[in-house]
Coordinates of C-alpha atoms in Angstrom, one line a residue:
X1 CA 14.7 10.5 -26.6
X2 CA 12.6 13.8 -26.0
X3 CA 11.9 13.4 -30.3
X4 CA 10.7 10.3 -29.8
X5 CA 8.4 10.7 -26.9
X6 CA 7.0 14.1 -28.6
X7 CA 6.4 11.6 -31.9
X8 CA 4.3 9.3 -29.8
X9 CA 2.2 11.3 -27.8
X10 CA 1.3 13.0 -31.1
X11 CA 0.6 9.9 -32.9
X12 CA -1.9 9.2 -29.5
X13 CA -2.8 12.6 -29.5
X14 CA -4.3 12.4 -33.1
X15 CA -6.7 9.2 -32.3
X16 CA -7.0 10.5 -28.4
X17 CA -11.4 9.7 -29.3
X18 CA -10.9 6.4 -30.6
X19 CA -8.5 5.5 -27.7
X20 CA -11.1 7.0 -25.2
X21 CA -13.8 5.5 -26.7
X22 CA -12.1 1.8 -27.0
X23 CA -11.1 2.5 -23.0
X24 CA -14.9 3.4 -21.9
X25 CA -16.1 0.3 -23.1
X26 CA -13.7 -1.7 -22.4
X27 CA -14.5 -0.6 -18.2
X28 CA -18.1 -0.2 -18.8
X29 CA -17.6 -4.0 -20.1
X30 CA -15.8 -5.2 -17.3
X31 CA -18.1 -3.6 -15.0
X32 CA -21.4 -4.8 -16.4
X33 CA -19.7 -8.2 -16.4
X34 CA -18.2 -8.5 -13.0
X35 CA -21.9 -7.1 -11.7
X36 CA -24.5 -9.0 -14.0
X37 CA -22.8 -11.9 -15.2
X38 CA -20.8 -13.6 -12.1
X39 CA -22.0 -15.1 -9.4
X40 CA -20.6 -13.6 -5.7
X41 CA -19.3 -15.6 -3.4
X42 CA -19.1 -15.0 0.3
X43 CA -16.2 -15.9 2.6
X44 CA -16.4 -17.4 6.4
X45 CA -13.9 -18.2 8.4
X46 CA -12.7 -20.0 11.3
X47 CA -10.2 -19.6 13.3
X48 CA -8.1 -22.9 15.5
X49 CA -5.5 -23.3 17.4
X50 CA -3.3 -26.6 18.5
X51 CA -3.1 -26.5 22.5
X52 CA -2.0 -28.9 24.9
X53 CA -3.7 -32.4 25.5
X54 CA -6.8 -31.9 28.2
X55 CA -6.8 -34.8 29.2
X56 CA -5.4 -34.3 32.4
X57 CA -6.1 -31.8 34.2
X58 CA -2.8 -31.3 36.6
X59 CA -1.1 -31.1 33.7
X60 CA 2.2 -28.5 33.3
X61 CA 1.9 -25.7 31.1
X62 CA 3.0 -26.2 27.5
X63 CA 6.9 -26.2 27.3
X64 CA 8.9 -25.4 23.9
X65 CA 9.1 -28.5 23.3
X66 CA 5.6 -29.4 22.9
X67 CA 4.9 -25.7 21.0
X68 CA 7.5 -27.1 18.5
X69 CA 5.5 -30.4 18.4
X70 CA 2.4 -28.6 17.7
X71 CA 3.8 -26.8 15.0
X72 CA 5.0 -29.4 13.0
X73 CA 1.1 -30.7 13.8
X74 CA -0.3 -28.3 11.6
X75 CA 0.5 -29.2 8.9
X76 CA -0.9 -32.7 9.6
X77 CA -4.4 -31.3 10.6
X78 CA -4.5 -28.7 8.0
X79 CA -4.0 -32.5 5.3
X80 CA -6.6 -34.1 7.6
X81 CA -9.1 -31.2 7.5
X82 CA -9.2 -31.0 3.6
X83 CA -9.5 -35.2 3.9
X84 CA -12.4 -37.3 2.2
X85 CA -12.7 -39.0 5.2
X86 CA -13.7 -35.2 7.2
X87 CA -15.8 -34.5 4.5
X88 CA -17.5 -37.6 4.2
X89 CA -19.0 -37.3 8.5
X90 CA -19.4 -33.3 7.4
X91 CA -21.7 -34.5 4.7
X92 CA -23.9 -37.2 7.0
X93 CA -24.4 -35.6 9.7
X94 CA -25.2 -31.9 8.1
X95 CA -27.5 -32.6 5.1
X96 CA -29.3 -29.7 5.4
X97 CA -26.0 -28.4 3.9
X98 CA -26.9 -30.5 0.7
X99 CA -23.2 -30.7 -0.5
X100 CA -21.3 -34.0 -1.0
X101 CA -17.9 -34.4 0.0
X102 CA -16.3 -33.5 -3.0
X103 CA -18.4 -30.6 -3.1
X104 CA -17.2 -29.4 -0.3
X105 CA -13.3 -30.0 -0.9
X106 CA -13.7 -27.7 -3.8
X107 CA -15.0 -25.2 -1.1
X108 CA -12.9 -25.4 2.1
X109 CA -9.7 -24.1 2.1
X110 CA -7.0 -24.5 5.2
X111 CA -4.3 -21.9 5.6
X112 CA -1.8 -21.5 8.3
X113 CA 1.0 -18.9 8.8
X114 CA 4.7 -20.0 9.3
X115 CA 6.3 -21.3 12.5
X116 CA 2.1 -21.1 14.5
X117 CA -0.1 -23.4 16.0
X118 CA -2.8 -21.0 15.1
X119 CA -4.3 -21.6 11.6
X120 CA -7.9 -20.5 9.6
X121 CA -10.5 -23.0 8.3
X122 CA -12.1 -20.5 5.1
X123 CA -15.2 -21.3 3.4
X124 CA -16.8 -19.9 -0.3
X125 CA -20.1 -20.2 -1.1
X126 CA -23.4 -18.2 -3.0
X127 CA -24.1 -16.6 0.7
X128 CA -22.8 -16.4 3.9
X129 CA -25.0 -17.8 5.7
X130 CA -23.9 -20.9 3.7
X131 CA -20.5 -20.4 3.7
X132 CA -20.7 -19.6 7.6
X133 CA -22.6 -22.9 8.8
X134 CA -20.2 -25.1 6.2
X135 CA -17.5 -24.2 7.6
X136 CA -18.6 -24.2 11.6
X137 CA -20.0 -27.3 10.6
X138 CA -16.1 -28.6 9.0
X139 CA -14.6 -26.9 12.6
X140 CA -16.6 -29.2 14.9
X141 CA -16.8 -32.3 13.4
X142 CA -12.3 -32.3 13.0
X143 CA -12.4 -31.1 16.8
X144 CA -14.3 -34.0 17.2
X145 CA -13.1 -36.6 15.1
X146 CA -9.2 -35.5 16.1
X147 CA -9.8 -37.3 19.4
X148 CA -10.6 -40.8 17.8
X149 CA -7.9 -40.0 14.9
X150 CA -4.9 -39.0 16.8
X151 CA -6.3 -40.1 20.1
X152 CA -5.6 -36.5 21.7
X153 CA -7.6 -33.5 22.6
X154 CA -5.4 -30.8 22.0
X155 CA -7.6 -28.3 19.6
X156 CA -9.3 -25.3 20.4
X157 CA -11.9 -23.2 18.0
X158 CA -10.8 -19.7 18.6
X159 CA -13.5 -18.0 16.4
X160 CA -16.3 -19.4 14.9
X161 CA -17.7 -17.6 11.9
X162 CA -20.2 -15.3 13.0
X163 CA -23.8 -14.1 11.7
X164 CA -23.0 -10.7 9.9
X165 CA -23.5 -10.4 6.3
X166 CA -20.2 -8.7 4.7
X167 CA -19.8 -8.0 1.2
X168 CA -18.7 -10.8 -1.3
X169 CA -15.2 -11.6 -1.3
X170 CA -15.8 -11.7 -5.5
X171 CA -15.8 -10.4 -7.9
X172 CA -14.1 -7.4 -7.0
X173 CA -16.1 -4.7 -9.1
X174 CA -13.8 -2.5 -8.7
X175 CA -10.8 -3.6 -9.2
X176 CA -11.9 -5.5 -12.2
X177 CA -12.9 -2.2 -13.6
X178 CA -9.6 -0.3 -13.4
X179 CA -7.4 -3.2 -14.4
X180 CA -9.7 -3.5 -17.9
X181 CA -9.0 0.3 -17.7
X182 CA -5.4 -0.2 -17.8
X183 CA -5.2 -2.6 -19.6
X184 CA -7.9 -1.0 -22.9
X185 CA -5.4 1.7 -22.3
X186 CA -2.2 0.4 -22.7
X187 CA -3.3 -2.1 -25.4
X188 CA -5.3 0.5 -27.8
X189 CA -2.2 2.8 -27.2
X190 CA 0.1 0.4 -28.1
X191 CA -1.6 -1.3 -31.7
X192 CA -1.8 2.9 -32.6
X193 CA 1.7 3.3 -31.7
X194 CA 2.7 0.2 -33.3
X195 CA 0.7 0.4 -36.7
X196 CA 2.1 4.1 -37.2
X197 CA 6.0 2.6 -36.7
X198 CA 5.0 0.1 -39.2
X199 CA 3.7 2.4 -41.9
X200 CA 5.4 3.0 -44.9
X201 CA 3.7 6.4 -46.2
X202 CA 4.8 9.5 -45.8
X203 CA 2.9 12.4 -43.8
X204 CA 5.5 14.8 -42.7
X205 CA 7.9 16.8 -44.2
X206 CA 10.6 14.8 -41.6
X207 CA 9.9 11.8 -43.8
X208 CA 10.4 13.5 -47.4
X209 CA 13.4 14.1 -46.3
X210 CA 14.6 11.3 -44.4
X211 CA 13.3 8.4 -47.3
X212 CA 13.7 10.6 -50.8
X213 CA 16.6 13.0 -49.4
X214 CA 15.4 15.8 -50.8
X215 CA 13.9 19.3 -49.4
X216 CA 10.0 20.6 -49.2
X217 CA 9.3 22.8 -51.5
X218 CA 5.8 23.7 -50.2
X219 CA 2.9 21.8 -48.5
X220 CA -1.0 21.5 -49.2
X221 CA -2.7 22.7 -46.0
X222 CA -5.6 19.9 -44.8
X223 CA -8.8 22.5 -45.3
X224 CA -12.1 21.1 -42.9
X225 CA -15.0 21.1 -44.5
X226 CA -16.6 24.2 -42.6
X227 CA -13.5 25.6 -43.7
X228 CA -13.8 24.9 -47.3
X229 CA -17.5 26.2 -47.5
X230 CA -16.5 29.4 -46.2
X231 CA -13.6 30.3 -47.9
X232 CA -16.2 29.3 -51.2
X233 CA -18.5 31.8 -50.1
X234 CA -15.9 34.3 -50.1
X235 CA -14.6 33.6 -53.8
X236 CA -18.5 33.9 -55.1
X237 CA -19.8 36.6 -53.9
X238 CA -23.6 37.7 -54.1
X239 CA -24.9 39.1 -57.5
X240 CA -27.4 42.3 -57.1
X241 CA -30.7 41.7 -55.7
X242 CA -29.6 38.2 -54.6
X243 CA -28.9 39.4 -50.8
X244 CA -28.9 42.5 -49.0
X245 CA -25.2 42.6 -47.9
X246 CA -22.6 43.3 -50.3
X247 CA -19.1 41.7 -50.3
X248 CA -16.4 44.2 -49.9
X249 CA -12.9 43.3 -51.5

């Protein structure tokens, strides 16, 4: 196992500029892509919860009973909220939204956790300010149109998306970047690994003798070119009144 993992990070090692280079574009990609090319999207959120009925106002505090009711509600409101019907009153009576319903399904999201009466109302859109006043605008029309729909009064916005400007919820520049980091990295080193596995030529003296059976009897050294020219100097020396220095052997 320690041969084998010596023989690969020698075959990386040998191609360790090609792999860096394939794994600087690749990020530098990703990054230019994730920042140029797509289009950020901003996140609001609201924030509801399922109370009890006010409707009467000597009413008893909310037994278990009624919590469990409430909770098996949510899931009813969260269908209702993502309805065409929601959508359509959304649409009519905030144009200045400009969206159509279907638009806006595409862009209003419900999620609730387990066993809660609590539950978020989230909202993606170019900026926030858009995504903000779609989805206050989705909150008050369902508190609204709950009453007429299940003939109850029993909702309560908690937290209405407010008028701060985060950052975009995407693309996530970063993390973007380091997975196409991973990713160039693993990939290049794998096709290098995989194409020197594959090879059938020989270049070490391990594979003379593993595919002919038979011992090195000497090996070529691989000269570099600066090499080559200097060693050639050194076999022609200067002839008399060519240079001042003279060659001693």
């Amino acid at each position: 196992m320690e041969l084998d993992l010596k023989t690969y990070f020698a075959m990386l090692w040998k191609r360790k500029w090609i792999i860096g280079l394939i794994v600087i574009v690749s990020s530098l990609a990703a990054w230019g892509i994730s920042t140029v090319y797509v289009t950020p999207l901003y996140q609001a959120t609201t924030k509801i919860v399922i109370t009890k009925a006010a409707d009467s106002p000597g009413a008893p505090a909310l037994d278990i009973n009624t919590m469990l009711l409430n909770v098996k509600l949510v899931d009813t409101y969260k269908e209702l909220i993502v309805s065409p019907a929601i959508m359509e009153i959304v649409s009519k009576r905030y144009p200045e939204l400009k969206l159509s319903a279907e638009q806006m399904l595409k862009k209003v999201k419900v999620i609730s956790g387990k066993e809660t009466t609590l539950f978020t109302i989230q909202a993606r859109e170019t900026s926030y300010e858009k995504a903000s006043q779609l989805v206050n605008a989705v909150s008050e029309t369902f508190k609204q149109q709950i009453q007429t729909i299940m003939k109850t009064d029993n909702i309560v916005i908690l937290k209405e998306a407010d008028s701060l400007n985060p950052p975009p919820v995407t693309p996530n520049i970063q993390f973007n970047t380091i997975i196409a980091f991973i990713v160039s990295l693993i990939v290049a080193s794998g096709c290098f690994i995989a194409s020197d596995l594959l090879s059938d030529t020989i270049k070490t003296e391990d594979d003379v003798m593993e595919h002919l059976k038979v011992p090195t009897l000497a090996v070529i050294a691989k000269l570099r070119r600066k090499e080559l020219y200097k060693n050639k100097r050194k076999s022609f020396p200067s002839q008399v009144g060519e240079a001042k220095n003279v060659t001693v052997n």
